[in-house]
Amino acid sequence: MKCCADLHLFMRCSIFRKGDFLMVVWKNFDELDSYKKLNELGDRVDLPAVMSGASGEKRVAGYSVPMSSGLSYNFASKKVDDEVLGVLSELAAEAQLTDKFAALYNGEMINTGEKRLVLHQLCRGQLGSDVIADGVNKREFYLAQQHSAAAFARKVHSGEITNANGEKFTTVVQIGIGGSDLGPRAVYLALENWARKNDTFRMEARFISNVDPDDAAAVLGAIDIAHTLFILVSKSGTTLETLTNESFVKAALKNAGLDPAKHMVAVTSETSPLAKSSDYLAAFFMDDYIGGRYSSSSAVGGVVLSLAFGPEVFARFLDGAAAEDRLAANPDILKNPAMLDALIGVYERNVLGFASTAVLPYSQAMSRFPAHLQQLDMESNGKSVNRFGEPVSYKTGPAIFGEPGTNGQHSFYQLLHQGTDIIPLQFIGFRRSQAETDVVIQDSTSQQKLCANVAAQIMAFACGKDSEDKNKYFAGGRPSSIIVGEQLTPEAMGAILAHFENKVMFQGFVWNINSFDQEGVQLGKVLAKKVLAHETDGALKAYSDLLGI
Amino acid sequence: MKCCADLHLFMRCSIFRKGDFLMVVWKNFDELDSYKKLNELGDRVDLPAVMSGASGEKRVAGYSVPMSSGLSYNFASKKVDDEVLGVLSELAAEAQLTDKFAALYNGEMINTGEKRLVLHQLCRGQLGSDVIADGVNKREFYLAQQHSAAAFARKVHSGEITNANGEKFTTVVQIGIGGSDLGPRAVYLALENWARKNDTFRMEARFISNVDPDDAAAVLGAIDIAHTLFILVSKSGTTLETLTNESFVKAALKNAGLDPAKHMVAVTSETSPLAKSSDYLAAFFMDDYIGGRYSSSSAVGGVVLSLAFGPEVFARFLDGAAAEDRLAANPDILKNPAMLDALIGVYERNVLGFASTAVLPYSQAMSRFPAHLQQLDMESNGKSVNRFGEPVSYKTGPAIFGEPGTNGQHSFYQLLHQGTDIIPLQFIGFRRSQAETDVVIQDSTSQQKLCANVAAQIMAFACGKDSEDKNKYFAGGRPSSIIVGEQLTPEAMGAILAHFENKVMFQGFVWNINSFDQEGVQLGKVLAKKVLAHETDGALKAYSDLLGI
């Protein structure tokens, strides 16, 4: 026990990499020397000044980190300078961010609360050493599921698997909630038009998530149920909303004279009640080492996306994510965009005091990506205790929201520009559209107008504008970064998804919290069961009465 | 000049109601006595304590204000008590909230920045005295537009107005952005299933908003263009995104061998270039006295909703809004749900220091209503200067975000329960679903599960739960209110929309800001034009290059 003098301390470190003896120590953010240094730096960058003239031009050129898949992360309009970056680099080293990531991908039990490994990266590639858990090489397990989904999708596309009348399935409906819904739905919408343009569009996908019966009713009303394949997604096989919606769908299938078992597949864990049920045409597996919000790369995203766009497109999506994961292993923050993004976010949250972040993709296809990030970030880092269950005395995860531009410009940007709180901004933009159908109006295409708007907004937020009429005065100093790419391809989408997963993970490491559990969602579930069992009194009973239960 | 000693002060007050001489004085919030009193009260309500046992039951019964259309606003789980309510009532009187609303609906120039009246309520009914502007009785003007849209919709439905081949139109596509998109889209989605169930569904509606060419391409790819009617919505007739998308659509119509003039109508101001153009089958009018984000009640919402669901449904929507407006005129905060909601929000923002608010409808049909509220609230009250252009030294509008429950429970609720910031919550729930198609699983319907969850969440947020394991500890003290109704009908939707419009207005009055202009969106537009004209240098040119313009 080289690293620790007593048992208490032992809990806070771990030795890993057989024969390598690297020590990882889990300390609270405010125990670090770099925490003090960062706070001493304070709010030091005058954005309107540094973004003006030659200085601004130099920052846009220099404050940029290559991502994979032709993307780059540009942070010229963040409130940082070389000194801040220097301390952030020290923080990365002192908090052992790279080592902790290595511990994670090498199979340490990073999710201490639930006593689980954290392995979603393994779905996309072998980043470190082999991870053997439950007697299984987990990379091989995830790969086998991916291949199984691919083979199934090919059979559906070729007509080898059909409905009872021998007719091809044309539509796929995913039944799942939370991570089984938001990520796969966001990615489906992001790539739908790309797939149509590139002749890889195979099946239309729809999603049923909410326990609100009107959700299932609306989807069922809009599809041709006889030619629809349903994917039931529940890791535990016990998710209330999902099982309820399954019954809803089964009833509809039976009403239509169809055999549910011929129209449904399951994505679940091998130990769930769904795993070996004859109720499903096929089953695909996930496990406890991939959290719902990190599951788009697993069978949770893989089955529906392989059916919708073909397995090759899903594989390209994974390749983009894998390439981004490799960048995230780099200890140099200027070569590791996810880590840099994370550290700037920590500086904004804990030193500059900004409480929320807006995600603003200038791409209508990414319309639901902010909702996915909202779950990813807020469910991972919305915690008040450290990984040892002790209250922390600093702010953790911010509130996340967003809508696509230019729509947001005609909506909530007013507050972003002139409101009394500063909200950091995450722009995303692409030089080319997906459909590549465009019109020239007033000497520019729609795509050029879209891109001109994002460039203009960044500068308007950073530099503002003086005015005698204070109603038309913009203080500026509102920081943003942008991820820029050539086009929203499967690789780019995978890379962007992985970027944010890794960003959130690094922030959790800095804050010394467990980003991989979600105990905060349990209490409501317990109380809802009491309401349904009519085991309530006091205000809960009064609310139940009010809601007619 | 009875009310004011000098010209400077004169600007800050106005005398209105002929023969009545009521004085309205516009003062900053922190100049009011009740501001001090409210701050002295501080954070005084221990939610877990007051919401327990008999006290909690009593609060749920008593802290409720009837709304119109069978709705009620219940604020039992807000951090208020009778003393706070007392001071909020004083604030309402001192800030002259009812008088200012009366000034507004009687036609005072409340939007001082743009020198405009604020008349969206007149679309729904005559709340005060006749408003004559530009020589026209404005209520009659809005009513005439409503009747004109109704008559047009009836002709489309009956087949009197058809495409060039004499075939009925089956689909309507609204081309508009911001307020011409978010409100009408949210209301369309909210009532689509209700209309299907109640046999008033007439035409499917779609929306094109973003200048991103992939938005228009996706919608055009999904519709039967030969049977589609397009509504071009732009008050000025100069909105970049909307005109660009109009060209996009016209090109598609021509490519399909169709005459655009037979497939398009315009909603615009009488003075716009679109008003008398032969490019449109018909034109319907709005005016400068209705801001985009307040325009769902005008022809902006009226044409598309009358086409989609029939004019009778749109009229019922307006009736619900009108009934809610009448409640908003009541000076008693316990009989005026919008005013009470506004005042509690001010207390949360300026005394308790909460920076954002989450809107959580337990209704999948309301999936886009949070996006509408995001615009309504953040664009109206995201201001740092008062109505005289002077900086204010207190916080104004919060950030607004939200998703439907129960989906949000499986997403960002983790942070809401256990994050380091408290975010007040606005729940919305209905006892009955719209489709009324349901299944019983484990002795309860989906709708009961939905309602049980909202009741459970309110209590979990308010009271929390102690636990030895601090990872499973919930501090509680997280305030919420709920709007509860029987079913999401057209009247209920209108009432809820008007409730929030009036809430936002009252908050703007308290903060002494102009909630009806949006100067913060101008700078970005100016810079985007420079980018497109290649009139840039420094960082703006560098960003433009990065984005390939």
Short mmCIF file of N, CA and C in Angstrom, two decimals, chain A residues 385-441:
data_model
loop_
_atom_site.label_atom_id
_atom_site.label_comp_id
_atom_site.label_asym_id
_atom_site.label_seq_id
_atom_site.Cartn_x
_atom_site.Cartn_y
_atom_site.Cartn_z
N VAL A 385 -22.68 16.55 -3.59
CA VAL A 385 -21.74 15.80 -2.76
C VAL A 385 -20.61 15.24 -3.63
N ASN A 386 -19.46 15.07 -3.02
CA ASN A 386 -18.33 14.52 -3.78
C ASN A 386 -18.47 13.00 -3.91
N ARG A 387 -17.50 12.38 -4.53
CA ARG A 387 -17.63 10.95 -4.80
C ARG A 387 -17.58 10.10 -3.54
N PHE A 388 -17.30 10.76 -2.41
CA PHE A 388 -17.33 10.03 -1.14
C PHE A 388 -18.57 10.38 -0.33
N GLY A 389 -19.51 11.08 -0.96
CA GLY A 389 -20.76 11.39 -0.28
C GLY A 389 -20.68 12.57 0.66
N GLU A 390 -19.60 13.36 0.55
CA GLU A 390 -19.46 14.54 1.43
C GLU A 390 -19.89 15.80 0.68
N PRO A 391 -20.61 16.70 1.34
CA PRO A 391 -21.03 17.93 0.67
C PRO A 391 -19.82 18.73 0.16
N VAL A 392 -19.95 19.27 -1.03
CA VAL A 392 -18.88 20.15 -1.54
C VAL A 392 -19.31 21.60 -1.33
N SER A 393 -18.31 22.47 -1.23
CA SER A 393 -18.63 23.86 -0.91
C SER A 393 -18.41 24.78 -2.12
N TYR A 394 -18.44 24.18 -3.30
CA TYR A 394 -18.33 24.99 -4.52
C TYR A 394 -19.45 24.57 -5.47
N LYS A 395 -19.69 25.42 -6.47
CA LYS A 395 -20.74 25.13 -7.45
C LYS A 395 -20.29 23.97 -8.36
N THR A 396 -21.24 23.13 -8.71
CA THR A 396 -20.94 22.07 -9.69
C THR A 396 -21.69 22.39 -10.99
N GLY A 397 -22.23 21.38 -11.67
CA GLY A 397 -22.80 21.54 -13.01
C GLY A 397 -23.77 22.70 -13.18
N PRO A 398 -23.67 23.41 -14.32
CA PRO A 398 -24.59 24.52 -14.62
C PRO A 398 -25.89 24.00 -15.23
N ALA A 399 -26.88 24.88 -15.32
CA ALA A 399 -28.09 24.57 -16.11
C ALA A 399 -27.74 24.71 -17.58
N ILE A 400 -28.27 23.80 -18.40
CA ILE A 400 -27.99 23.78 -19.84
C ILE A 400 -29.30 23.93 -20.60
N PHE A 401 -29.32 24.80 -21.59
CA PHE A 401 -30.49 24.88 -22.47
C PHE A 401 -30.02 25.37 -23.83
N GLY A 402 -30.89 25.27 -24.82
CA GLY A 402 -30.51 25.78 -26.13
C GLY A 402 -31.49 25.42 -27.21
N GLU A 403 -31.39 26.13 -28.30
CA GLU A 403 -32.22 25.92 -29.49
C GLU A 403 -31.30 26.20 -30.69
N PRO A 404 -31.69 25.71 -31.86
CA PRO A 404 -30.86 26.01 -33.04
C PRO A 404 -30.89 27.49 -33.40
N GLY A 405 -29.76 27.97 -33.94
CA GLY A 405 -29.74 29.28 -34.60
C GLY A 405 -30.08 29.05 -36.06
N THR A 406 -30.62 30.04 -36.76
CA THR A 406 -30.90 31.38 -36.30
C THR A 406 -32.18 31.50 -35.50
N ASN A 407 -32.93 30.43 -35.28
CA ASN A 407 -34.19 30.55 -34.55
C ASN A 407 -34.04 31.25 -33.20
N GLY A 408 -33.03 30.84 -32.45
CA GLY A 408 -32.82 31.43 -31.13
C GLY A 408 -32.61 32.93 -31.19
N GLN A 409 -32.00 33.41 -32.28
CA GLN A 409 -31.78 34.85 -32.41
C GLN A 409 -33.09 35.63 -32.33
N HIS A 410 -34.15 35.02 -32.85
CA HIS A 410 -35.46 35.67 -32.85
C HIS A 410 -36.25 35.29 -31.61
N SER A 411 -35.57 34.74 -30.62
CA SER A 411 -36.25 34.30 -29.40
C SER A 411 -35.50 34.82 -28.18
N PHE A 412 -34.72 33.99 -27.53
CA PHE A 412 -34.17 34.34 -26.23
C PHE A 412 -32.83 35.08 -26.28
N TYR A 413 -32.28 35.32 -27.49
CA TYR A 413 -30.99 36.01 -27.56
C TYR A 413 -31.04 37.41 -26.96
N GLN A 414 -32.22 38.03 -26.94
CA GLN A 414 -32.36 39.34 -26.30
C GLN A 414 -31.74 39.32 -24.90
N LEU A 415 -32.12 38.33 -24.10
CA LEU A 415 -31.58 38.24 -22.74
C LEU A 415 -30.08 37.93 -22.76
N LEU A 416 -29.67 37.09 -23.70
CA LEU A 416 -28.24 36.76 -23.77
C LEU A 416 -27.42 38.02 -24.06
N HIS A 417 -27.95 38.91 -24.89
CA HIS A 417 -27.22 40.13 -25.24
C HIS A 417 -27.32 41.21 -24.17
N GLN A 418 -28.51 41.40 -23.63
CA GLN A 418 -28.73 42.58 -22.78
C GLN A 418 -29.31 42.26 -21.41
N GLY A 419 -29.40 41.00 -21.04
CA GLY A 419 -29.94 40.65 -19.73
C GLY A 419 -28.97 40.97 -18.60
N THR A 420 -29.44 40.83 -17.37
CA THR A 420 -28.61 41.19 -16.22
C THR A 420 -27.66 40.07 -15.79
N ASP A 421 -27.83 38.86 -16.32
CA ASP A 421 -26.88 37.77 -16.05
C ASP A 421 -26.10 37.43 -17.31
N ILE A 422 -24.86 37.04 -17.15
CA ILE A 422 -24.08 36.57 -18.30
C ILE A 422 -24.20 35.06 -18.41
N ILE A 423 -24.52 34.58 -19.60
CA ILE A 423 -24.68 33.15 -19.88
C ILE A 423 -23.69 32.75 -20.96
N PRO A 424 -22.69 31.94 -20.64
CA PRO A 424 -21.73 31.51 -21.66
C PRO A 424 -22.42 30.70 -22.76
N LEU A 425 -21.87 30.77 -23.96
CA LEU A 425 -22.53 30.22 -25.13
C LEU A 425 -21.65 29.20 -25.83
N GLN A 426 -22.25 28.11 -26.25
CA GLN A 426 -21.56 27.09 -27.04
C GLN A 426 -22.18 27.05 -28.42
N PHE A 427 -21.52 27.67 -29.40
CA PHE A 427 -22.00 27.61 -30.77
C PHE A 427 -21.47 26.36 -31.47
N ILE A 428 -22.24 25.90 -32.45
CA ILE A 428 -21.78 24.82 -33.34
C ILE A 428 -22.18 25.24 -34.74
N GLY A 429 -21.27 25.13 -35.71
CA GLY A 429 -21.60 25.55 -37.08
C GLY A 429 -20.89 24.72 -38.13
N PHE A 430 -21.47 24.67 -39.31
CA PHE A 430 -20.90 23.88 -40.42
C PHE A 430 -20.87 24.74 -41.67
N ARG A 431 -19.79 24.58 -42.43
CA ARG A 431 -19.66 25.39 -43.65
C ARG A 431 -20.66 24.98 -44.72
N ARG A 432 -20.99 23.70 -44.78
CA ARG A 432 -21.91 23.22 -45.82
C ARG A 432 -23.17 22.65 -45.19
N SER A 433 -24.28 22.78 -45.89
CA SER A 433 -25.54 22.19 -45.42
C SER A 433 -25.52 20.69 -45.70
N GLN A 434 -26.52 20.01 -45.23
CA GLN A 434 -26.61 18.56 -45.49
C GLN A 434 -27.28 18.26 -46.81
N ALA A 435 -28.42 18.90 -47.05
CA ALA A 435 -29.18 18.60 -48.27
C ALA A 435 -28.50 19.21 -49.49
N GLU A 436 -27.72 20.27 -49.26
CA GLU A 436 -27.03 20.98 -50.34
C GLU A 436 -27.99 21.45 -51.43
N THR A 437 -29.23 21.71 -51.02
CA THR A 437 -30.21 22.38 -51.86
C THR A 437 -30.27 23.80 -51.33
N ASP A 438 -30.09 24.77 -52.18
CA ASP A 438 -30.00 26.12 -51.64
C ASP A 438 -30.50 27.13 -52.67
N VAL A 439 -30.74 28.34 -52.21
CA VAL A 439 -31.14 29.42 -53.12
C VAL A 439 -30.25 30.64 -52.85
N VAL A 440 -30.02 31.41 -53.91
CA VAL A 440 -29.28 32.67 -53.76
C VAL A 440 -30.29 33.82 -53.70
N ILE A 441 -30.27 34.54 -52.58
CA ILE A 441 -31.10 35.74 -52.43
C ILE A 441 -30.17 36.86 -52.00
#
